[in-house]
Each structure stands twice: as C-alpha cells, then as structure tokens.
XYZ file of C-alpha atoms in Angstrom:
610
model
C 20.883 41.061 -31.142
C 19.931 37.592 -29.872
C 16.754 37.355 -27.844
C 17.023 36.346 -24.192
C 13.587 34.705 -24.138
C 13.617 31.146 -22.673
C 11.466 29.946 -25.595
C 14.295 30.734 -27.978
C 16.834 28.612 -26.114
C 17.729 25.233 -27.690
C 17.671 23.704 -24.230
C 13.939 24.446 -23.909
C 13.152 22.054 -26.741
C 14.940 19.218 -24.972
C 13.250 19.571 -21.585
C 9.835 18.065 -22.573
C 11.586 15.019 -23.995
C 13.569 14.544 -20.800
C 10.484 14.913 -18.661
C 8.525 12.469 -20.822
C 11.292 9.857 -20.668
C 11.548 10.250 -16.911
C 7.774 10.046 -16.297
C 7.020 7.283 -18.745
C 9.274 4.774 -17.095
C 10.422 3.668 -20.547
C 13.951 5.049 -20.325
C 16.934 3.770 -18.409
C 16.763 6.571 -15.887
C 14.624 6.069 -12.769
C 11.599 8.218 -12.195
C 12.410 11.435 -10.354
C 11.979 11.340 -6.617
C 9.917 14.161 -5.117
C 11.639 16.417 -2.631
C 10.664 15.994 1.027
C 7.230 17.466 1.795
C 6.188 17.492 -1.827
C 3.028 15.614 -2.928
C 4.032 12.842 -5.292
C 0.840 13.190 -7.357
C 1.617 16.808 -8.132
C 5.394 16.879 -8.049
C 6.219 14.188 -10.567
C 5.455 10.650 -11.640
C 3.862 7.754 -9.851
C 5.938 4.611 -9.769
C 4.244 2.308 -12.313
C 2.841 -0.959 -10.972
C 4.604 -4.266 -11.728
C 4.595 -5.092 -15.401
C 2.625 -8.342 -15.012
C -0.536 -6.545 -13.856
C -3.244 -5.524 -16.377
C -2.847 -1.898 -15.305
C 0.922 -1.733 -15.882
C 2.006 1.829 -16.542
C -1.248 3.383 -15.241
C -1.880 5.232 -12.055
C -3.917 3.367 -9.476
C -7.598 4.259 -9.724
C -8.838 2.244 -6.744
C -11.215 4.451 -4.785
C -10.278 5.464 -1.281
C -12.519 3.950 1.411
C -14.432 7.186 1.917
C -15.093 7.610 -1.811
C -16.158 3.976 -2.026
C -18.627 4.555 0.795
C -19.978 7.612 -0.977
C -20.443 5.689 -4.202
C -22.259 2.834 -2.446
C -24.553 5.260 -0.637
C -25.455 7.133 -3.823
C -26.145 3.878 -5.678
C -28.338 2.320 -2.995
C -29.938 5.339 -1.329
C -29.557 8.194 -3.778
C -27.937 10.350 -1.086
C -24.341 10.698 0.179
C -23.286 9.250 3.546
C -23.952 11.230 6.690
C -21.189 12.823 8.733
C -21.779 10.186 11.390
C -21.265 7.396 8.860
C -18.023 8.947 7.631
C -16.833 9.232 11.221
C -17.784 5.644 11.964
C -15.883 4.465 8.919
C -12.831 6.506 9.916
C -12.858 4.983 13.381
C -13.048 1.458 11.980
C -9.250 1.286 11.658
C -6.888 0.861 8.762
C -7.639 0.782 5.048
C -8.733 -2.865 5.133
C -11.117 -2.266 8.037
C -12.606 0.786 6.369
C -13.279 -1.184 3.182
C -14.887 -3.921 5.264
C -17.087 -1.172 6.742
C -18.366 -0.424 3.220
C -19.260 -4.085 2.692
C -21.230 -4.069 5.944
C -22.892 -0.792 4.949
C -24.038 -2.346 1.643
C -25.447 -5.436 3.393
C -27.371 -3.331 5.901
C -28.696 -0.860 3.334
C -29.994 -3.646 1.107
C -32.230 -4.701 4.006
C -33.547 -1.223 4.791
C -36.768 0.342 3.437
C -34.684 2.963 1.644
C -33.545 0.261 -0.784
C -37.206 -0.422 -1.668
C -37.699 3.299 -2.229
C -34.611 3.492 -4.453
C -35.816 0.587 -6.569
C -39.262 2.159 -6.878
C -37.888 5.515 -7.957
C -35.500 3.890 -10.409
C -38.341 1.888 -11.977
C -40.627 4.932 -12.068
C -38.007 6.819 -14.073
C -37.215 3.793 -16.208
C -40.797 2.868 -17.130
C -41.852 6.509 -17.373
C -45.535 5.590 -17.522
C -47.658 8.741 -17.789
C -50.838 9.404 -15.892
C -53.959 8.011 -17.516
C -55.078 10.706 -19.970
C -58.526 12.239 -19.942
C -60.703 12.290 -23.050
C -63.132 14.938 -21.830
C -63.098 17.814 -19.364
C -61.295 17.522 -16.050
C -61.545 15.628 -13.800
C -62.511 12.842 -16.207
C -60.348 9.766 -16.561
C -62.675 7.013 -15.437
C -60.758 3.859 -14.514
C -62.548 3.520 -11.172
C -65.914 3.029 -12.941
C -67.713 3.881 -9.682
C -70.385 6.525 -9.316
C -69.400 9.359 -6.986
C -71.402 9.866 -3.821
C -71.118 12.715 -1.303
C -72.464 13.526 2.128
C -75.571 15.556 2.595
C -74.600 18.945 4.080
C -75.400 20.110 7.576
C -78.824 21.667 7.954
C -80.561 19.135 5.719
C -82.926 16.421 6.902
C -80.403 13.684 6.053
C -77.198 15.488 7.070
C -74.190 13.136 6.967
C -75.902 10.555 4.751
C -74.473 9.731 1.322
C -76.204 10.435 -1.978
C -75.350 10.495 -5.659
C -73.345 13.591 -6.502
C -75.563 14.280 -9.516
C -79.157 13.587 -10.478
C -80.848 13.139 -7.107
C -81.219 16.637 -5.723
C -84.058 15.988 -3.242
C -82.462 13.011 -1.470
C -80.883 15.081 1.316
C -84.343 16.438 2.130
C -85.643 12.896 2.479
C -87.722 13.196 -0.693
C -87.817 11.388 -4.007
C -87.072 13.414 -7.154
C -90.790 14.008 -7.727
C -91.142 15.535 -4.246
C -92.914 12.591 -2.662
C -91.633 11.001 0.527
C -89.859 9.171 1.823
C -86.701 8.635 -0.216
C -85.028 5.247 -0.063
C -82.630 4.862 2.865
C -80.331 2.021 3.956
C -77.491 1.560 6.453
C -74.521 -0.554 5.326
C -70.867 -1.333 6.028
C -69.046 0.425 3.156
C -66.047 -1.011 1.331
C -64.000 2.176 1.833
C -64.455 2.160 5.653
C -64.704 -1.461 6.885
C -65.988 -1.861 10.401
C -68.170 1.258 10.218
C -71.736 1.949 9.181
C -72.936 4.643 6.812
C -76.342 5.677 5.524
C -77.232 5.866 1.828
C -80.234 7.885 0.736
C -82.111 8.354 -2.513
C -81.312 6.319 -5.580
C -77.955 5.334 -4.057
C -79.895 3.302 -1.486
C -82.018 1.449 -4.040
C -81.537 -2.290 -3.441
C -83.952 -3.418 -6.155
C -82.808 -5.883 -8.805
C -84.059 -3.566 -11.531
C -84.210 0.144 -12.113
C -85.111 2.738 -14.708
C -82.558 4.051 -17.131
C -82.622 6.135 -20.276
C -81.840 5.366 -23.925
C -82.002 8.333 -26.285
C -84.149 10.134 -23.709
C -86.646 7.292 -23.398
C -87.091 5.432 -20.071
C -86.105 1.748 -20.127
C -85.941 -0.976 -17.514
C -82.396 -2.036 -16.665
C -80.908 -4.859 -14.603
C -78.967 -3.249 -11.774
C -76.470 -6.089 -11.242
C -75.126 -5.789 -14.782
C -75.853 -2.129 -15.539
C -74.277 -0.746 -12.407
C -75.473 2.403 -10.661
C -77.107 3.817 -13.772
C -80.464 5.556 -13.651
C -82.281 4.651 -10.455
C -80.110 1.623 -9.602
C -78.255 1.805 -6.312
C -74.671 1.321 -5.165
C -75.051 -2.411 -4.557
C -73.781 -4.518 -1.636
C -71.398 -2.596 0.625
C -71.727 0.297 -1.867
C -69.178 -1.467 -4.091
C -70.436 0.248 -7.244
C -69.916 3.699 -5.728
C -67.000 5.803 -4.560
C -67.129 8.041 -1.508
C -65.721 11.455 -2.358
C -64.848 13.803 0.492
C -63.948 16.839 -1.632
C -66.020 19.868 -2.544
C -66.224 18.783 -6.151
C -66.386 15.070 -6.817
C -63.695 13.530 -8.984
C -60.673 15.717 -8.364
C -59.637 13.685 -5.315
C -58.782 10.768 -7.590
C -57.807 12.795 -10.646
C -55.133 15.238 -9.483
C -51.563 13.907 -9.854
C -50.297 15.398 -6.586
C -52.630 13.252 -4.473
C -50.487 10.235 -3.660
C -53.596 8.291 -2.573
C -55.668 9.202 -5.632
C -56.523 6.317 -7.908
C -55.114 7.938 -11.035
C -51.717 8.372 -9.374
C -51.849 4.862 -7.898
C -52.577 3.312 -11.293
C -49.570 4.985 -12.893
C -47.291 3.812 -10.069
C -48.360 0.166 -9.982
C -45.746 -1.162 -12.470
C -42.875 0.549 -10.634
C -44.255 -0.592 -7.280
C -44.347 -4.155 -8.605
C -40.687 -3.880 -9.638
C -39.733 -2.635 -6.163
C -41.864 -5.362 -4.550
C -40.024 -8.057 -6.490
C -36.666 -6.568 -5.533
C -37.601 -6.235 -1.863
C -39.083 -9.733 -1.481
C -36.381 -11.456 -3.556
C -38.767 -12.599 -6.279
C -37.536 -13.397 -9.797
C -37.736 -10.308 -11.972
C -39.519 -12.329 -14.666
C -42.646 -12.004 -12.507
C -42.720 -8.380 -13.641
C -44.024 -9.541 -17.029
C -44.998 -13.198 -16.484
C -46.699 -13.124 -13.085
C -50.399 -13.536 -12.402
C -50.096 -11.233 -9.396
C -49.383 -7.579 -8.772
C -49.419 -5.070 -5.896
C -51.982 -2.405 -5.075
C -53.787 -0.770 -2.144
C -57.529 -1.237 -1.720
C -58.359 1.938 -3.596
C -56.622 0.689 -6.756
C -57.796 -2.898 -6.494
C -61.319 -1.492 -6.652
C -60.717 -0.570 -10.304
C -59.873 -4.177 -11.185
C -62.990 -5.401 -9.400
C -65.132 -2.886 -11.276
C -63.678 -4.013 -14.609
C -64.554 -7.613 -13.756
C -68.095 -6.652 -12.791
C -68.483 -4.630 -15.994
C -67.540 -7.779 -17.903
C -70.343 -9.742 -16.250
C -68.604 -11.271 -13.213
C -71.331 -10.049 -10.862
C -70.283 -12.485 -8.122
C -67.575 -9.926 -7.316
C -70.297 -7.699 -5.837
C -70.386 -9.955 -2.776
C -66.627 -10.568 -2.554
C -65.055 -8.770 0.403
C -61.565 -10.260 0.084
C -60.188 -7.072 -1.487
C -61.508 -4.557 1.033
C -61.881 -6.329 4.401
C -58.491 -6.208 6.224
C -58.951 -9.575 7.924
C -59.065 -11.162 4.461
C -55.709 -9.771 3.299
C -53.764 -9.396 6.559
C -51.236 -12.059 5.515
C -50.454 -10.607 2.078
C -46.837 -9.460 1.568
C -46.612 -5.661 1.648
C -44.093 -2.917 1.012
C -41.755 -2.042 3.906
C -43.323 1.385 4.350
C -46.654 -0.045 5.556
C -47.818 -2.762 7.932
C -49.668 -5.900 6.903
C -53.419 -5.391 6.750
C -53.162 -1.653 6.022
C -55.654 -0.811 3.237
C -53.174 1.803 1.930
C -50.288 -0.679 1.708
C -48.925 -1.830 -1.639
C -49.862 -5.426 -0.984
C -49.634 -8.455 -3.197
C -52.867 -9.692 -4.761
C -54.008 -12.200 -7.348
C -55.053 -10.306 -10.467
C -57.495 -13.018 -11.676
C -59.198 -12.925 -8.261
C -60.024 -9.256 -8.821
C -60.789 -9.441 -12.544
C -61.445 -13.011 -13.739
C -61.050 -11.906 -17.374
C -57.341 -11.518 -16.659
C -56.701 -15.220 -16.519
C -54.575 -17.290 -14.168
C -53.812 -19.740 -16.990
C -50.239 -19.406 -18.219
C -50.697 -21.018 -21.635
C -54.160 -19.923 -22.727
C -54.606 -20.083 -26.497
C -57.514 -18.819 -28.561
C -57.491 -18.563 -32.342
C -60.533 -16.589 -33.588
C -59.791 -17.699 -37.153
C -60.798 -21.245 -36.321
C -62.786 -20.888 -33.090
C -66.148 -19.179 -32.926
C -67.576 -17.892 -29.685
C -66.067 -15.889 -26.880
C -62.566 -15.947 -25.526
C -62.266 -16.551 -21.790
C -60.007 -13.538 -21.453
C -56.304 -12.775 -21.660
C -53.751 -14.136 -19.187
C -52.570 -11.746 -16.501
C -49.028 -10.621 -17.266
C -47.671 -8.498 -14.435
C -47.219 -4.842 -15.366
C -48.262 -5.498 -18.989
C -51.885 -6.060 -17.948
C -51.920 -3.376 -15.274
C -54.607 -0.748 -15.732
C -51.985 1.978 -15.501
C -50.053 0.607 -18.469
C -53.052 -0.327 -20.633
C -54.834 2.985 -20.117
C -51.797 5.238 -20.274
C -51.206 4.068 -23.855
C -54.619 3.957 -25.537
C -53.528 2.167 -28.739
C -52.026 -1.269 -29.248
C -49.114 -0.009 -31.356
C -48.120 2.517 -28.718
C -48.297 -0.217 -26.081
C -46.159 -2.511 -28.198
C -43.599 0.182 -28.941
C -43.280 1.260 -25.327
C -43.060 -2.354 -24.145
C -40.247 -3.058 -26.623
C -38.343 0.082 -25.710
C -38.828 -0.265 -21.958
C -38.563 -4.001 -21.373
C -36.421 -5.197 -24.288
C -34.255 -2.048 -24.648
C -35.165 -1.900 -28.337
C -34.406 1.316 -30.206
C -37.080 2.278 -32.731
C -35.379 4.893 -34.873
C -36.373 6.178 -38.324
C -34.330 4.993 -41.316
C -31.955 7.123 -43.332
C -31.011 6.803 -46.961
C -33.144 3.725 -47.644
C -35.640 3.070 -50.417
C -38.893 1.279 -49.668
C -41.788 -0.091 -51.655
C -44.916 2.022 -51.991
C -47.198 2.356 -48.993
C -50.797 1.333 -49.658
C -52.473 -0.080 -46.559
C -50.063 -1.961 -44.274
C -47.297 -0.043 -42.474
C -45.810 -3.360 -41.424
C -44.875 -4.412 -44.964
C -45.128 -1.241 -47.070
C -43.555 2.199 -47.176
C -40.799 3.684 -44.983
C -42.767 3.057 -41.775
C -42.109 -0.672 -42.096
C -38.561 -0.024 -40.887
C -40.047 0.093 -37.364
C -43.372 -1.639 -37.880
C -41.765 -4.945 -38.889
C -40.689 -5.169 -35.264
C -43.458 -3.091 -33.744
C -46.558 -4.795 -35.160
C -45.597 -8.336 -34.035
C -45.426 -6.847 -30.539
C -48.561 -4.707 -30.861
C -50.731 -7.649 -31.925
C -50.643 -8.891 -28.317
C -52.252 -5.707 -26.954
C -55.470 -5.533 -29.001
C -58.115 -6.725 -26.555
C -58.449 -3.598 -24.435
C -59.951 -0.240 -25.387
C -61.807 2.706 -23.916
C -65.243 3.851 -25.062
C -66.775 7.187 -24.152
C -65.822 9.546 -21.354
C -66.534 9.725 -17.661
C -68.059 12.084 -15.149
C -66.399 12.097 -11.740
C -64.612 8.896 -12.736
C -67.707 6.972 -13.821
C -69.446 6.480 -17.145
C -66.615 5.416 -19.478
C -66.498 1.800 -20.657
C -63.345 -0.267 -20.873
C -63.881 -2.946 -23.463
C -62.147 -6.290 -23.869
C -63.525 -7.159 -27.319
C -64.521 -10.740 -27.955
C -64.117 -11.702 -24.281
C -66.772 -13.110 -21.944
C -70.482 -12.496 -22.377
C -70.669 -8.700 -22.455
C -68.038 -7.377 -24.859
C -69.639 -8.382 -28.156
C -71.569 -6.383 -30.781
C -73.651 -7.089 -33.876
C -71.610 -7.628 -37.031
C -72.715 -4.228 -38.301
C -70.110 -2.583 -36.075
C -67.783 -3.091 -39.026
C -69.838 -0.680 -41.118
C -69.089 2.181 -38.756
C -72.728 3.219 -38.765
C -74.481 4.565 -35.665
C -73.861 3.799 -32.871
C -70.477 2.437 -33.974
C -69.046 5.538 -35.585
C -66.819 6.623 -32.719
C -63.878 5.062 -30.933
C -62.888 2.383 -30.405
C -64.932 1.023 -33.325
C -63.581 3.637 -35.743
C -60.045 2.715 -34.755
C -60.689 -1.008 -35.146
C -62.243 -0.507 -38.571
C -59.361 1.692 -39.692
C -56.370 -0.263 -38.449
C -57.487 -3.855 -37.890
C -57.421 -4.527 -41.612
C -57.316 -8.126 -42.813
C -54.135 -9.458 -44.449
C -51.806 -7.088 -42.598
C -48.939 -7.753 -40.223
C -51.019 -6.456 -37.313
C -54.057 -8.522 -38.287
C -52.970 -11.736 -40.053
C -56.426 -13.023 -41.006
C -58.022 -13.269 -44.417
C -60.922 -11.070 -45.431
C -63.069 -14.214 -45.748
C -62.310 -15.122 -42.142
C -63.177 -11.592 -41.037
C -66.466 -11.702 -42.930
C -67.373 -15.027 -41.336
C -66.395 -13.897 -37.861
C -65.703 -10.165 -37.400
C -64.096 -10.891 -34.022
C -61.291 -12.666 -35.883
C -59.863 -9.137 -36.331
C -59.001 -9.195 -32.628
C -56.442 -11.971 -33.095
C -53.883 -11.309 -30.369
C -51.123 -13.856 -30.734
C -48.282 -14.132 -33.219
C -48.838 -16.836 -35.864
C -45.886 -19.184 -36.468
C -45.084 -17.642 -39.855
C -44.039 -14.421 -38.089
C -41.401 -13.806 -35.442
C -40.560 -11.216 -32.814
C -36.883 -10.689 -32.003
C -36.221 -13.912 -33.872
C -38.609 -15.942 -31.693
C -41.635 -18.007 -32.705
C -44.703 -17.746 -30.457
C -46.121 -20.753 -28.623
C -49.603 -19.348 -29.291
C -50.211 -17.755 -25.894
C -52.568 -14.821 -26.392
C -52.350 -11.291 -25.065
C -49.478 -9.472 -23.361
C -48.279 -12.705 -21.766
C -47.507 -14.023 -25.242
C -45.379 -10.940 -25.852
C -43.629 -11.388 -22.511
C -42.677 -14.955 -23.329
C -41.113 -13.855 -26.612
C -38.876 -11.105 -25.216
C -37.804 -13.451 -22.439
C -36.960 -16.259 -24.872
C -34.967 -13.808 -26.985
C -32.846 -12.864 -23.968
C -33.766 -9.221 -24.486
C -35.642 -8.838 -21.203
C -32.825 -10.150 -19.014
C -30.232 -7.999 -20.763
C -32.444 -4.945 -20.467
C -32.953 -5.416 -16.720
C -29.204 -5.937 -16.257
C -28.414 -2.746 -18.157
C -30.771 -0.674 -16.025
C -29.515 -2.149 -12.749
C -25.945 -1.612 -13.907
C -26.738 2.032 -14.677
C -28.264 2.455 -11.227
C -25.268 1.002 -9.374
C -22.288 1.928 -11.548
C -23.747 5.103 -13.022
C -23.513 4.085 -16.665
C -25.255 1.849 -19.185
C -23.566 -1.127 -20.842
C -23.044 -0.589 -24.559
C -24.525 -3.731 -26.166
C -22.347 -3.278 -29.268
C -18.958 -2.438 -27.769
C -19.354 -4.426 -24.546
C -21.278 -7.473 -25.735
C -19.062 -9.906 -23.842
C -19.349 -7.948 -20.611
C -23.135 -7.703 -20.997
C -23.401 -11.452 -21.585
C -21.264 -12.102 -18.513
C -23.402 -9.890 -16.276
C -26.633 -11.330 -17.694
C -25.431 -14.870 -17.032
C -24.669 -13.897 -13.421
C -28.129 -12.327 -13.079
C -29.866 -15.458 -14.388
C -27.719 -17.788 -12.293
C -28.804 -15.821 -9.219
C -32.462 -16.552 -9.917
C -33.018 -13.180 -11.584
C -33.206 -11.564 -8.140
C -32.261 -7.921 -7.792
C -30.761 -7.743 -4.303
C -27.941 -10.322 -4.760
C -27.138 -8.946 -8.209
C -26.882 -5.397 -6.909
C -24.611 -6.575 -4.095
C -22.387 -8.373 -6.617
C -22.079 -5.165 -8.640
C -20.945 -3.235 -5.555
C -18.228 -5.852 -4.999
C -16.967 -5.715 -8.570
C -13.553 -4.405 -9.494
C -15.121 -1.734 -11.709
C -17.258 -0.412 -8.860
C -14.272 -0.198 -6.518
C -12.188 1.525 -9.160
C -14.832 4.143 -9.929
C -15.448 2.954 -13.469
C-alpha cells in the first residue's frame, strides 16, 4: 500500500526549487506578489534593487528613522532616546524629515555635557588604569606625600585647631611633647580652604628653618624646606606640606576607591579625563601623549607639587597658582563644573607643578657620554601622569600597557617556535624575546620613576626620579645592594638594569664609570620600535613620538572611536584599506574627536546598521 504522506510525493521535491527560483529573481518568472493584507517581508520575496547598485539582490538594510535615532543615542549618550524624543521625531514629518531630525540630534548631543561624560567613560574602560596599589597596610598608597593633620576634639584646650595625626599627643592640650607649655601655634590661610583662616598647633605649627629628626633612633638636625614635615618640622607656608583629613581615621578619605574626590581615585581617572577634555575642547588627540599639560582638580595637583618639592624645587612652597581660585579662574574646565571651582577638572601646565617634568619637547640626555644630573624628563600627557606611572610600578609593565593601550599592539606568547638559550637578557634570549623585542624598546623610556618605601596616611613613601635634579642621586655603592640599598627600587635596578641588554644598551665599562648610565631612557639609533628610529628624546615623550611616527597611535584611536560609534572594532588585517581610509580622515580633521565622531554617524555603514 502506497503511503499518503506529503513527504513521499514527487511533487514535494519540486516545490523548494520552484520557490527558490521565484525568490531569487534569477528565473524568467516574476517574483510572487503577496495577497492583499499580507506583509511582504513575511509572505514572500522582496523585489531586488536595480542591478547596477552594489547591493543588487539583497534586501535593503537601511535603518528606519527611529532605529537610526536609537543607534545615535546609544553611541553618543549610552542610553536610548526618551519617549519625548521619539514623539518629536515622529512629528517631524516624512521619512526625510525624520532622518534630518537625527542629524540635528547628533549635532546637539555633541555639544552637551553628556558627550563629555561618554568620552570619559569610554576612555576609562579603554585605558583600564587600576588604582594605585598599596605596598603596606591600608590605607597606604602615598602619592600625596603630605602629612595628615586632624582637628583637636571638643573639650580640649585647642579644640578645632589642627595637629599632626601621629606623634604629637599633647598639642591639643596646648603643651609640648615633654609637658612644658606653650606648644607652638600659628594662624594661616590653608591651601585646601582658600579665603579662610585655620590654626595649627604643636609641631605642625613649627615655622623654623630647621628641626629635629631621627636616623636609626638617633636625633639629627634636618632642614625643614627639603625634608618636609618630618620630625619636628612644620607644615610650611599655607600648610602646603600637610593634608587636612576630616575622617575619623586619617588616610582612608583619600585611599578608598568609592570616594570620587579622594586623591587615589582622582589619580587613576586623570588619563581618561584628559582624553575627554581633548574631545570636549576640540584639541588634537596627539596631546594625550605629546602635551605638556593635563587636567586635574586642586586636590590632585597637590601631588604634582609635592613631587616637585621632594625633588628640591622648594620655590613651589610659596606658589599659590595651583590652589588660589583667582589664579586659575580662566583655565578651561570640564562641562560639569564652573571655571574657578577647585574640584573642576581644569587644564594646568604640568611643568609648572613639577619642574622635573619638563616643558621642553626635544630634551636629550645621554648618560653614556654626559656626566652629571639630567634636568628631568619631558611631560608627555597621560604617560607622565602620576596615575599611570604609579599604577604600573615597573618600566616593562608600563611599556607593555602603553603599547597595548595606545598602539593597539597584541603581545601574545609564541607557539611552536624554537629560541636560543636564555641567559640574562629576555630581549634577545629565550622564548620571552618574542614579546620583549618589542616590549623592551618601549620600556626603556619609562625607567626614571620608582617608589621607595611605604606610607602612613599617605605620607612617608618616596617617589624617585633617578639621576634627575639635585636630590635623586646615591653613592656608587648602591650597585652593591648593601645596606641601605638592599630593598626596592635598588634591588630591582641591580637585577634588571643589566649592561649590554636591550633594556639597558650601555657597556659594563660605561656603567662602572657612571652608574647612572644604567638609567638610559631613550632608544639608541641601532634599535627601533615599530620600525621607527628615535630622535633621542628621553622619557615617555620619546616613546610617544615613536608610536605616532609609526602611525600606530592614530590607527588605535580610530579603532576605539569606531567601536564606540559603530559598535565594532576594525580588523586591521581584513579591513586594512578601510582602516587607512578612516585614519586619513581623522588626521585630515586635525585629529579632533567631535568632527570624526559626527562623520561616523553620517556614514553609510552607520545608517545601514553595520
């Protein structure tokens, strides 16, 4: 008996072929016409576009006006349009008018503070700079390098006055540590509250040029201007060397990550804030890595001032340009604050805060042939920010992260390769050279910054710039590793700054003659980075020039902006021509973010949802 199942009928095998011929448009028969009331997208085939178009034979993928508005809103604001915006678009008129509404929406949004916020959040995710790590117990991290002071409690003789948090227990009673009276007392205008007057008591109020410190438990005389608020030395003019802490336990106010005004959080955000600042104020994006300026509120700028003072620039003690609002009221700020607000992310000259981060754009210093101290390293935007330098405590980590983040380099381990034997230089020996051949020529630019020791309530750690200025030098015996040079950073320098390596291209004879030659921080002409030869500029700025000359920086910025607006990265291998085209447009536009983002929203790919 023959089965009555439709699948067994010969006609069933012919139907798919007929449907395919009818829907493909390749046969002689016209495409089927849907019955009245039937949706053409569901009922059958879409009439193919004219054959001369690049999309011949494909369904139209141009976004409807409402979907285009949604895509623009998500790209520029990170949120979908509101109901009111949808309604306004609908009331604009026909399809052409509604698409014109999207263009107007993009123009308006690019001028709103939400665009600044979007750029900041994109850069924060992109850079992914961690909080400055602690090297001791919480709340230690130390970048502020200011001694914590707190108010004397109610019920004490000096209630409301400020004293050192530790080591001066009788000050609030008006007594010196030995019980004699009276304790030192002075009224000043503090840097953290301009226009007001506060009272310092005890050692914090000591205005003497010298004080008494301790070395190995023995009292020694110290110079307060260069030693800071150590021992019996005071907070200095306008209490610049101290930090007012309003919390129960000093230090946590600046340490905890959830305090948006804490210095540790501010330091980690500075690079992303600089990116957003450049986008908002239509500055060239090259200033992110080449500029001698950055952005920071007063509380963060204090850390740069302290670093300069620690290096011997004691004239900064009397400089009020970073904390007195009348001195910075004209500085460009973020759109979420007003000019002159101490909490605003305002533009500032980095060399003005720390003169060892130089304004010179072509500073060269070769310790192999030049004895004496280097003037410093040129400021280089986010690459010399305290958040970046301290978040990554080693030069190779800094170099690797800078390559990955700003040049879109991929440092991946090798597979199935044979290498020469590793002995002492990962840049030229063993399997690690697969990455270190690229990594070490970058890392060499980040050698002149290191942390020594740990802090208490944010003060006590030292941040060294070896071979720079008049302070950061040590007897040649630091190379032996003997006391007091057995710990970091000396142990690290002795271990990894080995002569005749890719990271340290100096001879052993040169290192013996001048141990500071090990801190060479520019790429000699016999080596290259991304195929580029250095012009000799030292420090992170030298690195920045190389990735810019290689074209890697521009392409990397374009890829990240493209991902933000269109929702996907550009594959540099499969879409090389498209990447070059977009990069050329970015450069031709002055490397400014706002016009480039607008151009992306007007592209055919954006309007087609691709």
